[in-house]
Short mmCIF file of C-alpha atoms and ligand atoms in Angstrom, two decimals:
data_model
loop_
_atom_site.label_atom_id
_atom_site.label_comp_id
_atom_site.label_asym_id
_atom_site.label_seq_id
_atom_site.Cartn_x
_atom_site.Cartn_y
_atom_site.Cartn_z
CA MET Q 42 247.24 -23.10 62.37
CA ILE Q 43 244.44 -20.63 61.58
CA GLU Q 44 241.60 -22.14 59.60
CA MET Q 45 238.12 -21.00 58.68
CA LYS Q 46 235.66 -23.54 57.31
CA ASP Q 47 232.62 -22.20 55.52
CA VAL Q 48 232.37 -19.31 57.96
CA GLN Q 49 229.43 -16.94 57.97
CA LYS Q 50 228.91 -13.95 60.24
CA THR Q 51 225.54 -12.26 60.41
CA TYR Q 52 225.28 -9.50 63.02
CA HIS Q 53 222.22 -9.00 65.18
CA ASN Q 54 221.02 -6.22 62.89
CA GLY Q 55 220.75 -8.77 60.06
CA VAL Q 56 223.85 -7.60 58.18
CA THR Q 57 225.81 -10.56 56.79
CA ALA Q 58 229.39 -9.33 57.01
CA LEU Q 59 230.99 -12.59 55.80
CA GLN Q 60 229.88 -15.80 54.11
CA GLY Q 61 231.44 -18.94 52.66
CA ILE Q 62 234.88 -18.14 54.05
CA ASP Q 63 237.38 -21.01 53.63
CA ILE Q 64 240.98 -20.10 54.38
CA LYS Q 65 244.06 -21.59 55.98
CA VAL Q 66 247.02 -19.62 57.32
CA GLU Q 67 250.16 -21.52 58.31
CA GLN Q 68 252.48 -20.62 61.17
CA GLY Q 69 254.97 -17.95 60.08
CA GLU Q 70 252.97 -16.52 57.17
CA PHE Q 71 252.52 -12.81 56.56
CA VAL Q 72 249.06 -12.03 55.16
CA TYR Q 73 247.49 -8.76 54.04
CA VAL Q 74 243.70 -8.54 54.12
CA VAL Q 75 242.44 -6.00 51.59
CA GLY Q 76 239.13 -4.85 50.15
CA PRO Q 77 236.74 -1.88 50.09
CA SER Q 78 235.30 -0.35 53.27
CA GLY Q 79 232.48 -2.47 54.63
CA ALA Q 80 233.71 -5.59 52.80
CA GLY Q 81 234.13 -7.58 56.01
CA LYS Q 82 237.87 -7.24 56.76
CA SER Q 83 237.47 -6.25 60.41
CA THR Q 84 234.93 -8.98 60.97
CA PHE Q 85 237.35 -11.50 59.43
CA ILE Q 86 240.07 -10.37 61.80
CA ARG Q 87 237.85 -10.10 64.87
CA LEU Q 88 236.70 -13.71 64.38
CA MET Q 89 240.28 -14.86 65.00
CA TYR Q 90 240.47 -13.63 68.57
CA ARG Q 91 236.78 -14.15 69.24
CA GLU Q 92 235.87 -10.54 69.42
CA VAL Q 93 232.95 -11.86 67.35
CA LYS Q 94 231.61 -15.40 67.03
CA PRO Q 95 230.76 -17.03 63.69
CA THR Q 96 227.07 -17.50 62.95
CA ASN Q 97 227.89 -20.65 60.96
CA GLY Q 98 231.02 -22.65 60.18
CA GLU Q 99 234.19 -23.10 62.20
CA VAL Q 100 237.12 -20.92 63.16
CA LEU Q 101 240.03 -23.11 64.27
CA ILE Q 102 243.11 -21.73 65.99
CA ASN Q 103 245.69 -24.46 66.58
CA ASN Q 104 242.88 -26.96 66.03
CA HIS Q 105 240.72 -25.42 68.76
CA ASN Q 106 237.25 -24.39 67.66
CA VAL Q 107 237.18 -20.79 68.82
CA ALA Q 108 233.37 -20.66 69.02
CA LYS Q 109 233.36 -23.55 71.51
CA LEU Q 110 235.81 -22.01 73.97
CA LYS Q 111 234.37 -21.43 77.43
CA GLU Q 112 234.55 -17.88 78.80
CA LYS Q 113 237.41 -18.86 81.09
CA GLU Q 114 239.38 -20.29 78.14
CA ILE Q 115 239.26 -17.08 76.08
CA PRO Q 116 242.17 -15.39 77.92
CA MET Q 117 244.31 -18.38 76.95
CA LEU Q 118 243.42 -17.90 73.27
CA ARG Q 119 244.10 -14.16 73.44
CA ARG Q 120 247.46 -14.67 75.15
CA GLY Q 121 248.60 -16.43 71.98
CA ILE Q 122 247.42 -13.56 69.77
CA GLY Q 123 248.75 -10.00 69.88
CA VAL Q 124 246.35 -7.39 68.52
CA VAL Q 125 247.27 -3.96 67.12
CA TYR Q 126 244.56 -1.40 66.30
CA GLN Q 127 244.41 1.63 64.04
CA ASP Q 128 243.84 3.96 67.03
CA PHE Q 129 246.51 2.33 69.27
CA LYS Q 130 244.22 1.87 72.31
CA LEU Q 131 246.90 2.71 74.88
CA LEU Q 132 245.97 3.49 78.48
CA PRO Q 133 246.57 7.26 78.77
CA ALA Q 134 247.25 7.35 82.53
CA LEU Q 135 250.01 4.74 82.32
CA THR Q 136 253.60 5.18 81.16
CA VAL Q 137 254.98 3.41 78.11
CA TYR Q 138 256.59 0.84 80.40
CA GLU Q 139 253.35 0.28 82.30
CA ASN Q 140 251.26 -0.03 79.13
CA VAL Q 141 253.47 -2.94 78.10
CA SER Q 142 253.97 -4.58 81.51
CA PHE Q 143 250.22 -4.38 82.17
CA ALA Q 144 249.68 -6.79 79.26
CA LEU Q 145 252.34 -9.21 80.40
CA GLU Q 146 251.23 -12.51 81.86
CA VAL Q 147 253.27 -12.30 85.00
CA ILE Q 148 252.08 -15.18 87.11
CA GLU Q 149 255.37 -17.03 87.47
CA ASP Q 150 257.90 -14.37 86.43
CA SER Q 151 260.30 -12.70 88.86
CA PRO Q 152 260.35 -8.85 88.89
CA LYS Q 153 263.75 -8.99 87.22
CA LYS Q 154 262.43 -11.21 84.42
CA ILE Q 155 259.40 -8.95 83.92
CA ARG Q 156 261.65 -5.92 83.60
CA ARG Q 157 263.86 -7.71 81.08
CA LYS Q 158 260.89 -8.83 78.94
CA VAL Q 159 259.39 -5.33 78.86
CA MET Q 160 262.70 -3.62 78.11
CA ASP Q 161 263.51 -6.21 75.41
CA VAL Q 162 260.32 -5.45 73.47
CA LEU Q 163 260.74 -1.70 73.99
CA ASP Q 164 264.23 -2.12 72.55
CA LEU Q 165 262.82 -3.97 69.52
CA VAL Q 166 260.49 -1.03 68.78
CA ASN Q 167 263.27 1.45 69.59
CA LEU Q 168 261.54 3.11 72.54
CA LYS Q 169 263.71 2.12 75.48
CA ASN Q 170 264.59 5.77 76.08
CA LYS Q 171 260.89 6.73 76.39
CA ALA Q 172 259.83 4.06 78.89
CA ARG Q 173 258.77 6.70 81.43
CA PHE Q 174 256.78 8.83 78.97
CA LYS Q 175 252.99 8.93 78.85
CA PRO Q 176 251.23 8.19 75.51
CA ALA Q 177 250.20 11.85 75.07
CA GLU Q 178 253.90 12.81 75.06
CA LEU Q 179 254.58 10.58 72.03
CA SER Q 180 254.04 10.95 68.29
CA GLY Q 181 251.48 8.75 66.55
CA GLY Q 182 254.19 6.44 65.25
CA GLU Q 183 255.72 6.12 68.69
CA GLN Q 184 252.33 5.33 70.19
CA GLN Q 185 251.79 2.61 67.60
CA ARG Q 186 255.23 1.19 68.44
CA VAL Q 187 254.19 0.98 72.10
CA ALA Q 188 251.04 -0.84 71.00
CA ILE Q 189 253.17 -3.29 69.00
CA ALA Q 190 255.45 -3.85 72.01
CA ARG Q 191 252.37 -4.55 74.11
CA ALA Q 192 251.04 -6.97 71.47
CA ILE Q 193 254.23 -9.04 71.33
CA VAL Q 194 255.42 -8.98 74.94
CA ASN Q 195 253.88 -12.40 75.62
CA SER Q 196 255.63 -13.86 72.54
CA PRO Q 197 252.37 -14.67 70.74
CA LYS Q 198 252.33 -17.06 67.80
CA VAL Q 199 250.09 -14.66 65.89
CA MET Q 200 249.97 -10.88 65.57
CA ILE Q 201 246.79 -9.39 64.13
CA ALA Q 202 246.61 -5.78 63.04
CA ASP Q 203 243.56 -3.88 61.81
CA GLU Q 204 244.77 -0.97 59.65
CA PRO Q 205 247.79 -0.32 61.90
CA THR Q 206 249.09 2.49 59.66
CA GLY Q 207 245.67 4.05 58.99
CA ASN Q 208 246.39 7.08 61.20
CA LEU Q 209 250.07 7.47 60.29
CA ASP Q 210 251.96 9.39 57.63
CA PRO Q 211 253.87 7.41 54.97
CA ASP Q 212 257.34 7.63 56.59
CA THR Q 213 256.00 6.54 59.94
CA SER Q 214 254.04 3.74 58.27
CA TRP Q 215 257.25 2.32 56.80
CA GLU Q 216 258.86 2.30 60.26
CA ILE Q 217 255.89 0.31 61.53
CA MET Q 218 256.18 -2.13 58.61
CA LYS Q 219 259.88 -2.69 59.36
CA ILE Q 220 258.91 -3.76 62.86
CA PHE Q 221 256.17 -6.04 61.52
CA GLU Q 222 258.68 -7.69 59.21
CA GLU Q 223 261.07 -8.18 62.12
CA VAL Q 224 258.31 -9.72 64.26
CA ASN Q 225 257.42 -12.02 61.34
CA ALA Q 226 261.09 -12.93 60.78
CA ARG Q 227 261.18 -14.14 64.39
CA GLY Q 228 258.46 -16.67 63.55
CA THR Q 229 255.23 -14.87 64.43
CA THR Q 230 252.35 -15.15 61.96
CA VAL Q 231 251.25 -11.64 60.93
CA ILE Q 232 247.75 -10.86 59.64
CA MET Q 233 247.16 -7.26 58.70
CA ALA Q 234 244.11 -5.53 57.24
CA THR Q 235 245.23 -2.50 55.27
CA HIS Q 236 244.18 0.17 52.77
CA SER Q 237 247.78 0.98 51.86
CA LYS Q 238 248.39 0.17 48.18
CA ASP Q 239 251.92 1.43 48.58
CA ILE Q 240 252.79 -1.03 51.35
CA VAL Q 241 251.08 -4.07 49.79
CA ASP Q 242 252.62 -3.49 46.34
CA THR Q 243 256.10 -2.86 47.76
CA LEU Q 244 256.46 -5.43 50.56
CA LYS Q 245 255.10 -8.42 48.67
CA LYS Q 246 253.20 -10.93 50.81
CA ARG Q 247 250.16 -13.14 50.59
CA VAL Q 248 247.07 -11.07 49.79
CA ILE Q 249 243.53 -12.09 50.72
CA ALA Q 250 240.96 -9.76 49.14
CA ILE Q 251 237.44 -9.61 50.55
CA GLU Q 252 234.48 -8.01 48.78
CA HIS Q 253 230.86 -8.08 49.90
CA GLY Q 254 231.71 -10.61 52.60
CA ARG Q 255 233.46 -13.13 50.35
CA VAL Q 256 237.08 -13.95 49.56
CA VAL Q 257 237.50 -12.92 45.91
CA ARG Q 258 241.28 -13.36 45.67
CA ASP Q 259 244.00 -15.20 47.61
CA GLU Q 260 247.48 -14.87 46.12
CA GLN Q 261 251.06 -15.36 47.25
CA ARG Q 262 253.04 -12.16 46.65
CA GLY Q 263 249.83 -10.53 45.46
CA ASP Q 264 249.02 -6.94 44.57
CA TYR Q 265 246.74 -4.53 46.39
CA GLY Q 266 244.49 -4.62 43.34
CA TYR Q 267 242.51 -1.41 43.91
CA GLU Q 268 243.13 2.26 43.20
CA SER Q 269 244.60 3.81 46.35
P1 LIG S 304 227.73 -10.24 68.14
O1 LIG S 304 226.69 -10.99 67.37
O2 LIG S 304 229.11 -10.66 67.77
O3 LIG S 304 227.48 -10.22 69.62
P2 LIG S 304 226.43 -7.67 67.75
O4 LIG S 304 225.61 -7.72 66.51
O5 LIG S 304 225.70 -7.87 69.05
O6 LIG S 304 227.65 -8.70 67.63
O7 LIG S 304 227.19 -6.25 67.80
C1 LIG S 304 228.29 -6.04 68.67
C2 LIG S 304 228.42 -4.55 68.95
O8 LIG S 304 228.76 -3.78 67.76
C3 LIG S 304 227.16 -3.95 69.46
O9 LIG S 304 227.48 -3.20 70.63
C4 LIG S 304 226.66 -3.06 68.36
O10 LIG S 304 226.06 -1.89 68.89
C5 LIG S 304 227.91 -2.64 67.63
N1 LIG S 304 227.59 -2.30 66.20
C6 LIG S 304 226.37 -2.33 65.65
N2 LIG S 304 226.40 -2.00 64.34
C7 LIG S 304 227.69 -1.74 64.01
C8 LIG S 304 228.38 -1.39 62.81
N3 LIG S 304 227.73 -1.19 61.65
N4 LIG S 304 229.71 -1.25 62.84
C9 LIG S 304 230.37 -1.46 64.01
N5 LIG S 304 229.79 -1.79 65.20
C10 LIG S 304 228.45 -1.93 65.21
P1 LIG S 305 235.56 -3.61 56.82
O1 LIG S 305 236.51 -3.87 57.96
O2 LIG S 305 236.00 -4.26 55.55
O3 LIG S 305 235.24 -2.17 56.63
P2 LIG S 305 233.52 -4.73 58.58
O4 LIG S 305 233.85 -6.14 58.93
O5 LIG S 305 233.81 -3.69 59.60
O6 LIG S 305 234.19 -4.36 57.18
O7 LIG S 305 231.98 -4.61 58.24
C1 LIG S 305 231.31 -5.49 57.34
C2 LIG S 305 229.82 -5.20 57.40
O8 LIG S 305 229.31 -5.57 58.67
C3 LIG S 305 229.46 -3.73 57.24
O9 LIG S 305 228.23 -3.67 56.57
C4 LIG S 305 229.31 -3.23 58.67
O10 LIG S 305 228.45 -2.13 58.78
C5 LIG S 305 228.75 -4.45 59.36
N1 LIG S 305 229.15 -4.55 60.79
C6 LIG S 305 230.41 -4.55 61.26
N2 LIG S 305 230.42 -4.71 62.60
C7 LIG S 305 229.13 -4.80 62.97
C8 LIG S 305 228.46 -4.97 64.21
N3 LIG S 305 229.14 -5.11 65.35
N4 LIG S 305 227.12 -5.01 64.21
C9 LIG S 305 226.44 -4.89 63.06
N5 LIG S 305 226.98 -4.74 61.85
C10 LIG S 305 228.32 -4.69 61.80
#
C-alpha cells in the first residue's frame, strides 16, 4: 500500500538526503524508522504525504504515484494519512475540541455526528474531560495526545509520526506508544521515526534503518541497533 521504487531526493541546495530507496509497507504494519541524525528519516517520512517530492523514482500510495498528483488532489491524499510531529503543532488559540474538529472533513456530516467523532477520538486518547482546555493548559503528553486525536479523527489508513516522543519524558512516551499500538490494532498502518532505543527494543516491530540516505537494514521485530 506504500511503496517506494528507487527513490532519490536531492534538495535544492544539492544535498542528497535519500537514494536508491526500495521499500514496501503493507496495510496494518507497524514500522519504526531509525538512524543517526541527518540520515534521511524525516525526508523518507515527508515523501509519503508529499511534503517533499522525489527527485527520481516513484512513491506509490495505494497505487497512486504521489509525485503525479495535481495540487487539488493532494488534500485527498492527506486525508488518508494522519501526521504526528515531535512539537505537536497544535493551534494555540483553539480548544482541544476545536483543534480536533478543525481537522475533520465535515462536508456531509451532521453536527451531531461531528460531535460524536471528535468525542470518540478524545475518549481514545483519554482527554474527553479536557475538551474545553487550550493547549497551553496541558502537559506535553496531553498535547501530543490531542495531536494524535487530530491525526486519526478522519480514520486514516496510515498514521505517520516523526519522533513523536522526542520532547516527552519516558513515562509519557510509553502512554503515547500505548495509543499508537491501539491505533495500529484497529487496522491503521503506523510509520514512526524514532531515536528511542528503549521503545524499539521493547515493543518489537519492523525496523527500517537509514544511514547516509540509504536503507541499511529492514527487519521484522528488529532492534534499534545503535547506542541510545
Ligand atoms: P523541495 O525541493 O522539496 O521544494 P527545498 O529544497 O526547496 O525542497 O526546501 C524546502 C524548504 O526547506 C525550504 O524552505 C528550505 O529553506 C528549507 N530547508 C533548507 N535547508 C534545510 C535543512 N538542512 N533542513 C531543513 N529544512 C531546510
Ligand atoms: P533525519 O530526519 O534523519 O535527521 P533529514 O531527512 O531531516 O534526516 O535530513 C537528511 C539530509 O537532508 C540532511 O543533510 C539535511 O540537512 C538535509 N535536508 C533536510 N531537509 C532539507 C531541506 N528542506 N532542504 C535542504 N536540505 C535538507
